[in-house]
Coordinates of C-alpha atoms in Angstrom, one line a residue:
Chain S
M654 CA 171.5 81.4 83.6
A655 CA 173.8 84.3 84.2
G656 CA 171.3 86.5 82.5
S657 CA 168.6 85.5 84.8
I658 CA 170.7 86.5 87.7
T659 CA 171.7 89.9 86.4
I660 CA 168.1 91.0 86.0
T661 CA 167.5 90.4 89.7
G662 CA 164.4 91.8 91.2
E663 CA 163.4 94.3 88.5
L664 CA 159.7 95.2 88.3
P665 CA 157.8 93.5 85.5
K666 CA 157.4 96.1 82.8
R667 CA 154.4 94.8 81.0
R668 CA 150.8 95.5 82.0
W669 CA 147.7 93.9 80.9
G670 CA 145.0 95.7 78.9
R671 CA 146.0 99.2 79.5
A672 CA 146.2 100.3 75.9
A673 CA 146.2 104.1 75.6
G674 CA 142.7 105.5 75.8
A675 CA 141.2 102.4 77.3
G676 CA 138.2 103.1 79.5
F677 CA 137.5 101.9 83.0
D678 CA 139.1 98.5 83.6
W679 CA 136.3 96.6 85.3
G680 CA 138.8 93.9 86.4
Q681 CA 140.8 96.4 88.5
P682 CA 138.7 96.4 91.7
F683 CA 138.7 92.6 91.7
V684 CA 142.5 92.6 91.3
Y685 CA 142.8 94.9 94.3
F686 CA 140.5 92.7 96.2
V687 CA 142.6 89.6 95.5
A688 CA 145.8 91.5 96.3
L689 CA 144.2 92.7 99.6
V690 CA 143.2 89.2 100.6
A691 CA 146.7 87.8 99.7
V692 CA 148.4 90.6 101.8
L693 CA 146.1 90.1 104.8
V694 CA 146.5 86.4 104.8
S695 CA 150.3 86.8 104.7
V696 CA 150.6 89.5 107.3
V697 CA 147.8 89.1 109.8
P698 CA 149.3 86.0 111.5
V699 CA 152.6 87.9 111.9
L700 CA 150.8 90.9 113.3
Y701 CA 148.9 88.8 115.7
I702 CA 152.2 87.5 117.1
W703 CA 153.7 91.0 117.3
I704 CA 150.7 92.6 118.9
G705 CA 150.3 89.6 121.2
G706 CA 153.8 90.3 122.5
F707 CA 152.4 93.6 123.9
R708 CA 149.9 91.8 126.0
T709 CA 150.3 90.3 129.5
T710 CA 149.8 86.6 129.8
P711 CA 146.6 87.0 132.0
D712 CA 145.2 89.3 129.4
I713 CA 145.8 86.8 126.7
N714 CA 144.4 84.0 128.7
A715 CA 141.2 86.0 129.3
D716 CA 140.7 86.8 125.6
P717 CA 143.1 85.2 123.1
A718 CA 142.0 87.4 120.2
G719 CA 141.7 90.7 122.0
W720 CA 143.5 94.0 121.5
P721 CA 146.2 94.7 124.1
N722 CA 144.6 96.0 127.3
P723 CA 146.7 97.6 128.6
W724 CA 149.6 97.8 126.2
S725 CA 152.6 96.3 128.0
V726 CA 156.2 96.2 126.9
E727 CA 157.0 93.9 129.8
S728 CA 157.4 90.7 127.8
Y729 CA 159.5 92.5 125.2
V730 CA 161.7 94.0 127.9
T731 CA 162.1 90.6 129.5
V732 CA 163.2 89.0 126.3
L733 CA 165.5 91.9 125.2
T734 CA 167.3 91.8 128.6
S735 CA 167.7 88.1 128.6
P736 CA 171.2 86.9 127.8
R737 CA 169.9 83.8 125.9
F738 CA 168.1 85.9 123.3
W739 CA 171.2 87.9 122.5
G740 CA 173.3 84.7 122.7
S741 CA 171.1 83.2 120.0
V742 CA 171.3 86.4 117.9
F743 CA 175.1 86.3 118.2
S744 CA 175.2 82.6 117.4
S745 CA 173.0 82.8 114.4
S746 CA 174.9 85.8 113.1
F747 CA 178.3 84.3 113.7
V748 CA 177.3 80.9 112.1
G749 CA 175.6 82.7 109.2
L750 CA 178.5 85.0 108.4
A751 CA 181.1 82.3 108.7
T752 CA 179.1 80.0 106.5
T753 CA 178.6 82.8 104.0
L754 CA 182.3 83.6 104.0
G755 CA 183.3 80.0 103.6
V756 CA 180.9 79.3 100.8
V757 CA 181.8 82.4 98.9
V758 CA 185.5 82.0 99.2
L759 CA 185.6 78.3 98.4
G760 CA 182.9 78.6 95.8
V761 CA 184.4 81.4 93.8
M762 CA 187.8 79.7 93.8
A763 CA 186.5 76.4 92.6
A764 CA 184.2 78.1 90.1
F765 CA 187.1 80.2 88.7
V766 CA 189.1 77.1 87.9
L767 CA 186.0 75.2 86.6
S768 CA 185.0 78.0 84.4
R769 CA 188.3 79.3 83.0
Y770 CA 190.8 76.5 83.1
D771 CA 190.9 73.8 80.5
F772 CA 192.1 70.5 82.1
R773 CA 191.3 66.9 82.2
G774 CA 188.7 66.0 84.8
R775 CA 187.1 69.4 84.8
S776 CA 183.7 68.2 83.7
G777 CA 183.9 65.3 86.1
I778 CA 184.5 67.6 89.1
Y779 CA 181.7 69.9 87.9
S780 CA 179.3 67.0 87.6
L781 CA 180.3 65.8 91.0
F782 CA 179.3 69.2 92.5
A783 CA 176.2 69.2 90.5
A784 CA 175.2 65.8 91.7
G785 CA 175.5 67.3 95.2
L786 CA 172.2 69.0 94.5
M787 CA 170.6 65.7 94.8
F788 CA 172.0 65.0 98.3
P789 CA 169.9 66.9 100.7
L790 CA 171.2 67.5 104.2
T791 CA 168.3 65.4 105.6
V792 CA 169.7 62.2 104.0
A793 CA 173.2 62.8 105.4
A794 CA 172.2 64.2 108.7
L795 CA 172.6 61.1 111.0
P796 CA 175.9 59.8 109.6
L797 CA 177.1 63.4 109.5
S798 CA 176.4 63.9 113.2
I799 CA 178.3 60.7 114.0
L800 CA 181.2 61.8 111.8
L801 CA 181.3 65.2 113.6
R802 CA 181.3 63.5 116.9
D803 CA 184.2 61.3 115.9
I804 CA 186.3 64.2 114.8
G805 CA 185.4 66.2 117.8
L806 CA 183.2 68.9 116.2
H807 CA 180.0 67.9 118.0
G808 CA 178.7 70.7 120.0
T809 CA 180.9 73.3 118.4
F810 CA 180.2 76.2 116.0
L811 CA 182.5 74.6 113.4
G812 CA 180.4 71.5 113.5
V813 CA 177.6 73.5 112.1
I814 CA 179.6 75.9 109.8
I815 CA 181.7 73.4 107.9
P816 CA 178.8 71.0 106.9
Q817 CA 176.7 74.0 105.9
V818 CA 179.5 75.3 103.7
A819 CA 179.8 71.8 102.2
F820 CA 176.1 71.6 101.5
A821 CA 175.9 75.1 100.0
L822 CA 178.8 74.5 97.7
P823 CA 176.8 72.8 94.9
V824 CA 174.3 75.5 94.3
T825 CA 177.0 78.2 94.7
I826 CA 179.2 76.6 92.1
I827 CA 176.3 75.9 89.7
I828 CA 175.4 79.6 89.9
L829 CA 178.9 81.0 89.7
V830 CA 180.4 78.9 86.9
P831 CA 178.2 80.3 84.1
F832 CA 178.6 83.7 85.7
L833 CA 182.3 83.6 85.6
K834 CA 182.3 82.1 82.1
A835 CA 180.3 85.1 80.9
I836 CA 183.2 87.4 81.6
P837 CA 184.8 88.0 78.2
A838 CA 188.0 86.2 77.4
E839 CA 189.4 89.4 75.8
L840 CA 189.7 90.8 79.3
E841 CA 191.9 87.9 80.3
E842 CA 194.0 88.2 77.2
A843 CA 194.4 91.9 77.7
A844 CA 195.5 91.3 81.3
A845 CA 197.9 88.6 80.2
I846 CA 199.4 90.9 77.6
D847 CA 199.9 93.5 80.3
G848 CA 201.8 90.9 82.2
T849 CA 199.2 89.8 84.8
S850 CA 199.3 86.2 85.9
R851 CA 196.0 84.2 86.0
I852 CA 195.9 84.6 89.7
G853 CA 196.4 88.3 89.3
F854 CA 193.6 88.3 86.8
F855 CA 191.4 86.4 89.3
W856 CA 192.2 88.8 92.1
R857 CA 192.1 92.1 90.3
I858 CA 189.6 91.6 87.5
M859 CA 187.5 88.6 88.1
L860 CA 186.5 89.2 91.7
P861 CA 185.4 92.8 91.2
L862 CA 183.4 91.9 88.0
S863 CA 181.7 88.9 89.6
M864 CA 180.5 90.9 92.7
P865 CA 176.8 90.7 91.8
G866 CA 177.0 86.9 91.5
L867 CA 179.0 86.7 94.7
I868 CA 176.4 88.8 96.6
T869 CA 173.6 86.6 95.3
V870 CA 175.2 83.3 96.4
G871 CA 176.3 84.9 99.6
V872 CA 172.8 86.1 100.4
L873 CA 171.4 82.7 99.6
A874 CA 174.0 81.0 101.9
F875 CA 173.3 83.4 104.7
I876 CA 169.5 82.9 104.6
G877 CA 169.9 79.1 104.4
S878 CA 172.2 79.2 107.4
W879 CA 170.0 81.6 109.4
N880 CA 166.9 79.5 108.9
S881 CA 168.5 76.1 109.2
Y882 CA 167.2 73.9 112.0
L883 CA 168.0 70.2 111.5
L884 CA 171.8 70.5 111.6
P885 CA 172.0 72.8 114.7
L886 CA 169.5 70.4 116.3
L887 CA 171.8 67.5 115.8
V888 CA 175.1 69.3 116.4
M889 CA 174.3 72.0 119.0
A890 CA 171.4 70.6 121.0
A891 CA 172.3 67.0 120.8
G892 CA 176.0 67.9 121.1
G893 CA 175.6 69.5 124.5
M894 CA 176.3 73.1 123.6
P895 CA 175.1 75.6 126.2
Q896 CA 171.6 76.8 125.4
E897 CA 172.7 80.5 125.4
L898 CA 174.7 79.7 122.3
W899 CA 172.1 77.9 120.3
T900 CA 171.0 79.5 117.0
L901 CA 167.7 81.4 116.9
P902 CA 165.5 78.7 115.5
L903 CA 166.7 76.3 118.1
G904 CA 166.5 79.0 120.8
V905 CA 163.0 80.0 119.9
Q906 CA 161.8 76.4 119.9
Q907 CA 163.5 75.7 123.3
F908 CA 162.1 78.9 124.8
S909 CA 158.6 78.2 123.7
T910 CA 158.7 74.7 125.2
Q911 CA 160.3 75.8 128.4
Y912 CA 158.0 78.8 129.0
S913 CA 154.9 77.5 127.3
A914 CA 152.7 78.8 130.2
D915 CA 153.9 82.4 129.7
T916 CA 152.2 83.0 126.4
G917 CA 153.1 86.7 126.3
A918 CA 156.8 86.0 126.6
V919 CA 156.7 83.3 124.0
L920 CA 154.9 85.7 121.6
A921 CA 157.5 88.4 122.3
Y922 CA 160.4 86.0 121.8
T923 CA 158.9 84.7 118.6
S924 CA 158.2 88.1 117.2
L925 CA 161.7 89.4 118.1
S926 CA 163.2 86.4 116.4
M927 CA 161.4 87.4 113.2
L928 CA 162.9 90.9 113.2
P929 CA 166.4 90.1 112.0
A930 CA 165.2 88.1 109.0
L931 CA 162.6 90.7 108.1
A932 CA 165.2 93.6 108.4
F933 CA 167.7 91.7 106.3
F934 CA 165.0 91.0 103.8
L935 CA 164.0 94.7 103.5
V936 CA 167.7 95.6 103.0
A937 CA 168.5 92.9 100.5
E938 CA 165.0 92.3 99.0
K939 CA 166.1 92.6 95.4
R940 CA 169.0 90.3 95.9
I941 CA 166.9 87.7 97.7
V942 CA 164.0 87.7 95.3
G943 CA 166.3 87.8 92.3
G944 CA 168.7 85.2 93.7
L945 CA 165.9 82.8 94.6
T946 CA 164.1 83.1 91.3
G947 CA 167.3 83.3 89.3
A948 CA 168.8 80.4 91.1
V949 CA 165.9 78.1 90.5
K950 CA 165.6 79.1 86.9
G951 CA 169.0 77.5 86.1
Chain U
M1471 CA 206.4 83.0 81.8
T1472 CA 205.0 86.4 81.2
T1473 CA 206.9 86.9 78.0
N1474 CA 205.6 83.7 76.6
T1475 CA 202.0 84.1 77.5
P1476 CA 200.8 86.4 74.7
A1477 CA 202.2 84.1 72.1
V1478 CA 200.3 81.2 73.6
M1479 CA 197.2 83.3 73.9
A1480 CA 197.4 84.3 70.2
A1481 CA 197.8 80.8 69.0
P1482 CA 196.2 78.4 71.4
R1483 CA 197.0 74.8 71.0
S1484 CA 198.9 75.4 67.8
A1485 CA 201.5 72.8 67.0
A1486 CA 204.2 75.5 67.0
P1487 CA 207.4 74.0 68.3
V1488 CA 207.9 75.4 71.8
P1489 CA 210.8 74.5 74.0
P1490 CA 209.6 71.6 76.0
R1491 CA 211.0 72.7 79.4
R1492 CA 208.9 75.9 79.7
P1493 CA 205.5 74.3 78.9
A1494 CA 206.3 71.6 81.4
R1495 CA 206.9 74.3 84.1
R1496 CA 203.9 76.2 83.0
D1497 CA 201.9 72.9 83.2
A1498 CA 203.1 72.2 86.7
R1499 CA 202.2 75.7 87.7
K1500 CA 198.7 75.3 86.0
W1501 CA 198.1 72.1 87.9
L1502 CA 199.2 73.7 91.1
E1503 CA 196.8 76.6 90.6
I1504 CA 194.0 74.2 89.8
G1505 CA 194.8 72.1 92.9
L1506 CA 195.0 75.1 95.2
F1507 CA 191.8 76.7 93.9
V1508 CA 189.5 73.7 93.5
G1509 CA 191.1 71.6 96.2
P1510 CA 189.6 73.1 99.3
A1511 CA 186.1 73.1 98.0
L1512 CA 186.5 69.6 96.8
I1513 CA 187.8 68.2 100.0
V1514 CA 185.1 69.9 102.2
F1515 CA 182.5 68.6 99.7
L1516 CA 183.8 65.1 99.6
A1517 CA 184.3 64.9 103.4
F1518 CA 181.0 66.4 104.5
V1519 CA 178.5 65.6 101.8
I1520 CA 179.6 62.6 99.8
L1521 CA 181.2 60.7 102.7
P1522 CA 178.1 60.9 105.0
V1523 CA 175.8 59.9 102.2
V1524 CA 178.0 56.9 101.5
L1525 CA 178.2 56.1 105.2
A1526 CA 174.4 56.2 105.4
G1527 CA 174.4 53.5 102.7
V1528 CA 176.9 51.4 104.7
Y1529 CA 175.3 51.9 108.2
S1530 CA 171.9 51.0 106.8
F1531 CA 173.0 47.3 106.7
F1532 CA 174.0 47.1 110.3
N1533 CA 172.2 46.9 113.6
W1534 CA 174.1 49.6 115.3
N1535 CA 173.7 52.0 118.2
G1536 CA 176.4 54.4 117.0
L1537 CA 178.8 53.6 119.8
T1538 CA 179.9 50.0 119.6
P1539 CA 182.0 48.8 116.7
L1540 CA 180.2 48.3 113.5
E1541 CA 179.9 44.5 113.4
R1542 CA 176.3 43.3 113.5
F1543 CA 175.6 43.0 109.8
V1544 CA 171.9 42.4 109.3
G1545 CA 171.5 42.7 105.5
F1546 CA 168.2 44.3 104.5
D1547 CA 166.6 43.8 107.9
N1548 CA 166.5 47.5 108.6
Y1549 CA 164.8 48.2 105.3
V1550 CA 162.2 45.4 105.8
R1551 CA 161.5 46.6 109.3
A1552 CA 161.0 50.2 108.2
L1553 CA 158.8 49.4 105.2
S1554 CA 156.6 47.1 107.2
D1555 CA 156.1 49.6 110.1
P1556 CA 152.6 51.1 109.7
L1557 CA 153.9 54.3 111.2
F1558 CA 156.5 54.7 108.5
Q1559 CA 154.0 53.7 105.8
K1560 CA 151.8 56.4 107.1
A1561 CA 154.7 58.8 107.0
I1562 CA 155.4 58.0 103.3
T1563 CA 151.7 58.4 102.5
N1564 CA 151.7 61.8 104.3
N1565 CA 154.7 63.0 102.3
F1566 CA 152.9 62.1 99.0
L1567 CA 149.6 63.6 100.1
I1568 CA 151.4 66.9 100.9
L1569 CA 153.2 66.6 97.6
F1570 CA 150.1 66.2 95.5
A1571 CA 148.1 68.8 97.5
S1572 CA 150.9 71.3 97.0
I1573 CA 150.9 70.9 93.2
L1574 CA 147.1 70.7 92.8
I1575 CA 146.2 73.5 95.2
Q1576 CA 149.1 75.8 95.6
G1577 CA 150.1 75.7 92.0
P1578 CA 146.8 77.0 90.4
L1579 CA 146.4 79.4 93.3
A1580 CA 149.8 80.9 92.8
I1581 CA 149.4 81.1 89.0
G1582 CA 146.0 82.8 89.4
V1583 CA 147.2 85.4 91.9
A1584 CA 150.4 86.1 89.8
L1585 CA 148.3 86.6 86.6
L1586 CA 146.1 89.0 88.4
L1587 CA 148.9 90.9 90.1
N1588 CA 150.9 91.1 86.8
R1589 CA 149.3 94.3 85.8
K1590 CA 149.4 98.0 86.7
L1591 CA 148.6 98.3 90.3
R1592 CA 149.1 101.0 92.8
G1593 CA 151.6 99.9 95.5
R1594 CA 152.6 96.7 93.7
T1595 CA 156.1 96.8 95.2
V1596 CA 154.6 96.9 98.7
I1597 CA 152.2 94.1 97.8
R1598 CA 155.0 91.9 96.5
L1599 CA 157.0 92.7 99.6
L1600 CA 154.2 91.8 102.0
I1601 CA 153.2 88.6 100.2
F1602 CA 156.8 87.4 100.5
V1603 CA 156.9 88.0 104.3
P1604 CA 155.9 84.4 105.3
Y1605 CA 158.6 83.0 103.1
V1606 CA 161.3 85.1 104.7
L1607 CA 160.6 83.7 108.1
A1608 CA 162.4 80.5 109.2
E1609 CA 160.2 77.5 108.9
V1610 CA 160.7 76.9 112.7
I1611 CA 159.5 80.4 113.5
A1612 CA 156.5 80.2 111.1
G1613 CA 155.6 76.8 112.6
L1614 CA 155.8 78.1 116.2
S1615 CA 153.7 81.1 115.3
W1616 CA 151.0 78.9 113.8
K1617 CA 151.2 76.6 116.8
L1618 CA 150.3 79.5 119.0
L1619 CA 147.6 80.7 116.7
L1620 CA 146.0 77.2 116.3
S1621 CA 146.2 76.1 119.9
P1622 CA 142.9 75.5 121.7
R1623 CA 143.1 78.9 123.4
G1624 CA 144.8 80.6 120.4
G1625 CA 143.9 83.4 118.1
V1626 CA 142.1 81.3 115.4
N1627 CA 139.5 79.8 117.8
A1628 CA 139.0 83.1 119.5
L1629 CA 138.4 84.7 116.2
L1630 CA 135.9 82.0 115.1
E1631 CA 134.0 82.5 118.4
A1632 CA 134.0 86.3 117.9
I1633 CA 132.4 86.0 114.5
G1634 CA 129.8 83.5 115.7
L1635 CA 131.3 80.3 114.3
G1636 CA 132.3 79.0 117.7
E1637 CA 131.2 75.5 116.9
L1638 CA 134.0 75.3 114.4
A1639 CA 136.6 76.0 117.1
Q1640 CA 138.8 73.0 117.9
P1641 CA 142.3 71.9 118.8
W1642 CA 143.4 72.1 115.2
L1643 CA 146.7 70.4 115.3
A1644 CA 145.6 67.8 117.9
N1645 CA 142.7 66.4 115.9
P1646 CA 144.1 63.4 114.0
E1647 CA 141.4 63.7 111.3
I1648 CA 142.4 67.1 110.1
A1649 CA 145.9 67.7 111.5
L1650 CA 147.6 66.9 108.2
W1651 CA 145.4 69.4 106.3
V1652 CA 146.0 72.0 109.0
M1653 CA 149.7 71.3 108.4
F1654 CA 149.2 71.7 104.7
W1655 CA 147.5 75.1 105.4
I1656 CA 150.6 76.3 107.3
L1657 CA 152.9 75.1 104.5
T1658 CA 150.7 76.9 102.0
W1659 CA 150.8 80.1 104.0
K1660 CA 154.6 79.8 104.3
Y1661 CA 155.4 79.0 100.6
L1662 CA 152.6 80.5 98.5
G1663 CA 154.3 83.8 98.4
F1664 CA 157.5 82.2 97.0
A1665 CA 155.4 80.5 94.3
I1666 CA 153.7 83.7 93.4
L1667 CA 156.9 85.6 93.1
L1668 CA 158.4 82.9 91.0
M1669 CA 155.4 83.0 88.6
L1670 CA 155.7 86.8 88.5
A1671 CA 159.3 86.5 87.5
G1672 CA 158.4 84.0 84.8
L1673 CA 155.7 86.4 83.6
Q1674 CA 158.3 89.1 83.0
G1675 CA 159.7 87.0 80.2
V1676 CA 156.4 86.9 78.3
P1677 CA 156.5 89.4 75.4
D1678 CA 153.7 92.0 75.2
E1679 CA 153.3 91.6 71.5
L1680 CA 151.7 88.1 71.6
Q1681 CA 149.1 89.2 74.1
E1682 CA 148.4 92.4 72.2
A1683 CA 148.0 90.5 69.0
A1684 CA 145.5 88.1 70.6
Q1685 CA 143.7 91.0 72.2
I1686 CA 143.3 92.7 68.8
D1687 CA 142.0 89.4 67.4
G1688 CA 139.2 89.6 70.0
A1689 CA 140.5 87.1 72.7
T1690 CA 139.2 87.7 76.2
W1691 CA 141.5 88.2 79.1
W1692 CA 141.0 84.6 80.3
Q1693 CA 141.5 83.2 76.8
V1694 CA 144.8 85.0 76.4
Q1695 CA 146.0 83.9 79.8
W1696 CA 144.9 80.3 79.2
H1697 CA 146.2 79.9 75.6
I1698 CA 149.2 82.2 75.5
T1699 CA 150.5 83.3 78.9
I1700 CA 150.3 80.1 80.9
P1701 CA 151.9 77.9 78.1
L1702 CA 154.7 80.5 77.9
I1703 CA 155.4 80.4 81.6
A1704 CA 155.3 76.6 81.6
P1705 CA 159.0 76.3 82.2
T1706 CA 158.7 78.3 85.4
I1707 CA 155.7 76.3 86.5
R1708 CA 157.6 73.1 85.9
I1709 CA 160.5 74.2 88.0
W1710 CA 158.2 75.3 90.8
I1711 CA 156.6 71.9 90.7
F1712 CA 160.0 70.3 90.9
L1713 CA 161.1 72.4 93.9
S1714 CA 157.7 71.8 95.6
M1715 CA 157.9 68.0 95.2
I1716 CA 161.4 67.8 96.6
G1717 CA 160.5 70.1 99.5
S1718 CA 157.4 68.0 100.3
L1719 CA 159.4 64.8 100.4
Q1720 CA 162.0 66.3 102.7
L1721 CA 159.6 68.0 105.0
F1722 CA 160.9 68.2 108.5
D1723 CA 161.3 71.5 110.4
M1724 CA 157.7 72.6 110.3
V1725 CA 156.3 69.2 111.5
W1726 CA 159.0 68.8 114.1
V1727 CA 158.3 72.1 115.9
T1728 CA 154.5 71.9 115.6
T1729 CA 153.4 68.3 116.2
R1730 CA 156.5 66.0 116.1
G1731 CA 154.5 63.9 113.7
G1732 CA 151.5 63.5 116.0
P1733 CA 148.8 63.1 117.0
V1734 CA 149.1 59.3 116.6
G1735 CA 151.3 59.7 113.4
A1736 CA 148.7 61.9 111.6
T1737 CA 151.3 64.4 110.5
N1738 CA 154.4 62.2 110.5
T1739 CA 156.8 62.4 107.6
M1740 CA 159.8 60.3 106.5
A1741 CA 162.3 62.8 107.9
V1742 CA 160.5 63.2 111.2
Y1743 CA 160.3 59.4 111.5
M1744 CA 164.1 59.2 110.7
I1745 CA 165.0 61.6 113.6
Q1746 CA 162.5 60.1 116.0
F1747 CA 163.7 56.5 115.6
G1748 CA 167.1 56.9 114.1
Q1749 CA 168.9 59.2 116.6
G1750 CA 169.6 56.3 119.0
A1751 CA 169.9 53.7 116.2
P1752 CA 171.9 55.2 113.3
G1753 CA 171.7 51.9 111.4
Y1754 CA 168.0 52.0 111.3
G1755 CA 168.0 55.7 110.8
S1756 CA 170.3 55.4 107.9
A1757 CA 168.0 52.9 106.2
I1758 CA 165.3 55.5 106.5
A1759 CA 167.6 58.1 105.0
V1760 CA 168.4 55.8 102.1
I1761 CA 164.7 55.1 101.5
L1762 CA 164.0 58.8 101.6
F1763 CA 166.8 59.5 99.2
V1764 CA 165.8 56.7 96.7
I1765 CA 162.2 58.0 96.8
S1766 CA 163.3 61.6 96.2
L1767 CA 165.6 60.6 93.4
T1768 CA 163.1 58.4 91.7
V1769 CA 160.4 61.1 91.8
A1770 CA 162.9 63.7 90.5
L1771 CA 164.1 61.5 87.7
L1772 CA 160.6 60.4 86.7
Y1773 CA 159.4 63.9 86.8
Q1774 CA 162.3 65.1 84.7
R1775 CA 161.6 62.5 82.0
I1776 CA 157.9 63.2 81.9
A1777 CA 158.3 67.0 82.0
L1778 CA 161.1 66.8 79.4
R1779 CA 159.0 64.8 77.1
R1780 CA 156.1 67.1 77.4
D1781 CA 158.5 70.0 76.8
L1782 CA 159.7 68.5 73.5
S1783 CA 156.2 67.7 72.2
G1784 CA 155.0 71.1 73.3
A1785 CA 157.8 72.7 71.5
I1786 CA 156.9 71.0 68.3
T1787 CA 153.2 71.4 68.3
S1788 CA 152.9 74.9 69.7
G1789 CA 156.0 76.1 67.9
V1790 CA 154.4 75.4 64.5
R1791 CA 151.2 77.4 65.3

C-alpha cells in the first residue's frame, strides 16, 4: 500500500516487442491511430466549449458548429468582470483549502496514534474509520442537511467544510496509517534515546517524513471538495446562501439555467470554470494520478 | 520520563519490576496523547458520518416533513411506497443498466486502449495527460458541457448535418428511448480516461521477463496479452470494477445537471429520485437512502465474495503452471 503510493505517477518502464534490432513494428501506426482517436474524443468536446466562448450568441445560433466569426472576447470579458464568477472561485478555493487543511491535520493526528501507539480499542477505531468507506455522502445527505440546519450551520461555509472533512477522513486514514507504519521504529527509538517525547517525534520527524503521503491525501481531499456538488446543493443553495458565494459547480449550474438564452456567455462561463481544475491538474499531475491509482490499489 | 524511556524501549513489555507510580503516570500521559490525537477526528467522524447514517435509518420509519416533531411512526410504509413506485423501480433498473454497461463496455475498452498505449510511443506523456482531461473536470461541468453539445441546436447535431448525416440529428437527451444511453456515453467520456490510467498503472507491475519468454516461445502479441498480461493485471481490473459499480449505484451529479432524471424518468437514478422526492419529506427520502445503501452494500459484499473466490482459485491453478 505504502509502496504503491511512493511510486506515484512514474512512467511505465517496459515496452512491448522492441527487442534490439527488431524491424519495423507494423502495430505502431495502429497504436498511434488509437491514441489519436482517444485523445480527440477526450479533448474535442472541451475545445468546442472553449472556442464556443469566443463566439457571439447570434453567431452560435446561426451555425452551432462553426468557427468563431468574428472572434469575440466579449463573453469571456463579461464573465471575468462579473462578481459572481470570482465569488464562486473564492468560495470553491476557500472551501477546498479549509477542507484539505482539516482532513490532513485531523487525519495525520489520528493516523499517527493508530499506527504507532499500542492500546486497547485501536483496531476497533481503525475498523470504524474503515467502515466509513461504505457510507457514501449520498446516503447521509438528507439527515445531514437536517442536522446542519438544527445546529445552525445551514447556509454557511462550515456547513460544507466540516461534513466534507468527516467524509474524507476514512480514505485519508486508510492511506496514512500504512504510510506512517512504514517509518522505521529505529528512528523513534533513536529520538527517544536523544530525549525526544513521542509528540516531539511526531512533530519533528514523523511529519517531515510523511510529507509525500500528506500531499497525496491533501490533493485527493482538495479535488473531492472542488468537484463536490450534492453537499453544496443541500447546504448552500437550499440553505439560502447568497448566489455570489456558491461554489463553482453550483455557480455554473445556476448561471447556465439563468442565462440559458445567452449560449455564448454560458460557454464562456463553463470553460472558465474548467480552467482552475485543469491548471491544478497540470501542476499536480503526478500526485493526482499516483494518488488516485495508489489510493484505489489499497 | 525521559530517563526511563530508553530502558522501556530496550525491553518492551518485559516483566522487569518497575516502580508502579511512574508507569501509571506514563500511562495517563499515553492515554491523554491518544485522546488528544485521535479524539478530534473521531468526534467529527461520529457526528457527521455515523450519526446521519443512523438518523437516516430512524427517519425512514416516520412520516415526517422535517419540521414537526418526529411522532408519526409508520413502520415500513415508506419502504413499501418506494419499492412499489414504478418511477423508483425504473430508477433502480437504470442504476443497474449503467452498472452492467460500464463493466461490459468501458472495461474491455479501457483494457484494450491501455494495452496498446503500454509501449514505446512518441509523446506518451502528453497522450496520458490529454486522455485524463475529462476525468479532471467536475462531473457537473462535464455534464453541462455535454448538455450544450447535445442540445437540439448544439454542436453534435450541427456536426452530423455538416457531414451529411442530418437525419440522425435529434434532441439527444430529450428522447426517452435513447436518453439513458446518451447519459451512458457522457459517463464513458468522463470516466474512461481514469480506467485507462488505472490499467496502465497496473501494467507497470507486470514483469518484462514473462512476456519476453512467451515471445521467444513464439506467442503472438495478442496471445501474450490474453494469457499473460491480462491475468496479471486482474487485481487492477477487479478494483476498477468495484469502483465502477459503486459509482454507478450512487450516480447523481451528472444526471441532476443534465436531465434531472427525465424525460419521463428515462434517466432517473436512485439518488436523483431521493433528492427529488425526499427534500420535502425526509422520512420518505431516508427510506430511499437506506434502500440505496443496502443495495450498494449487498452488491459490494457479493462482489467481494465472488471476486475473492475467483482470486483464490486463480492463484492455485495459474500459480502451478
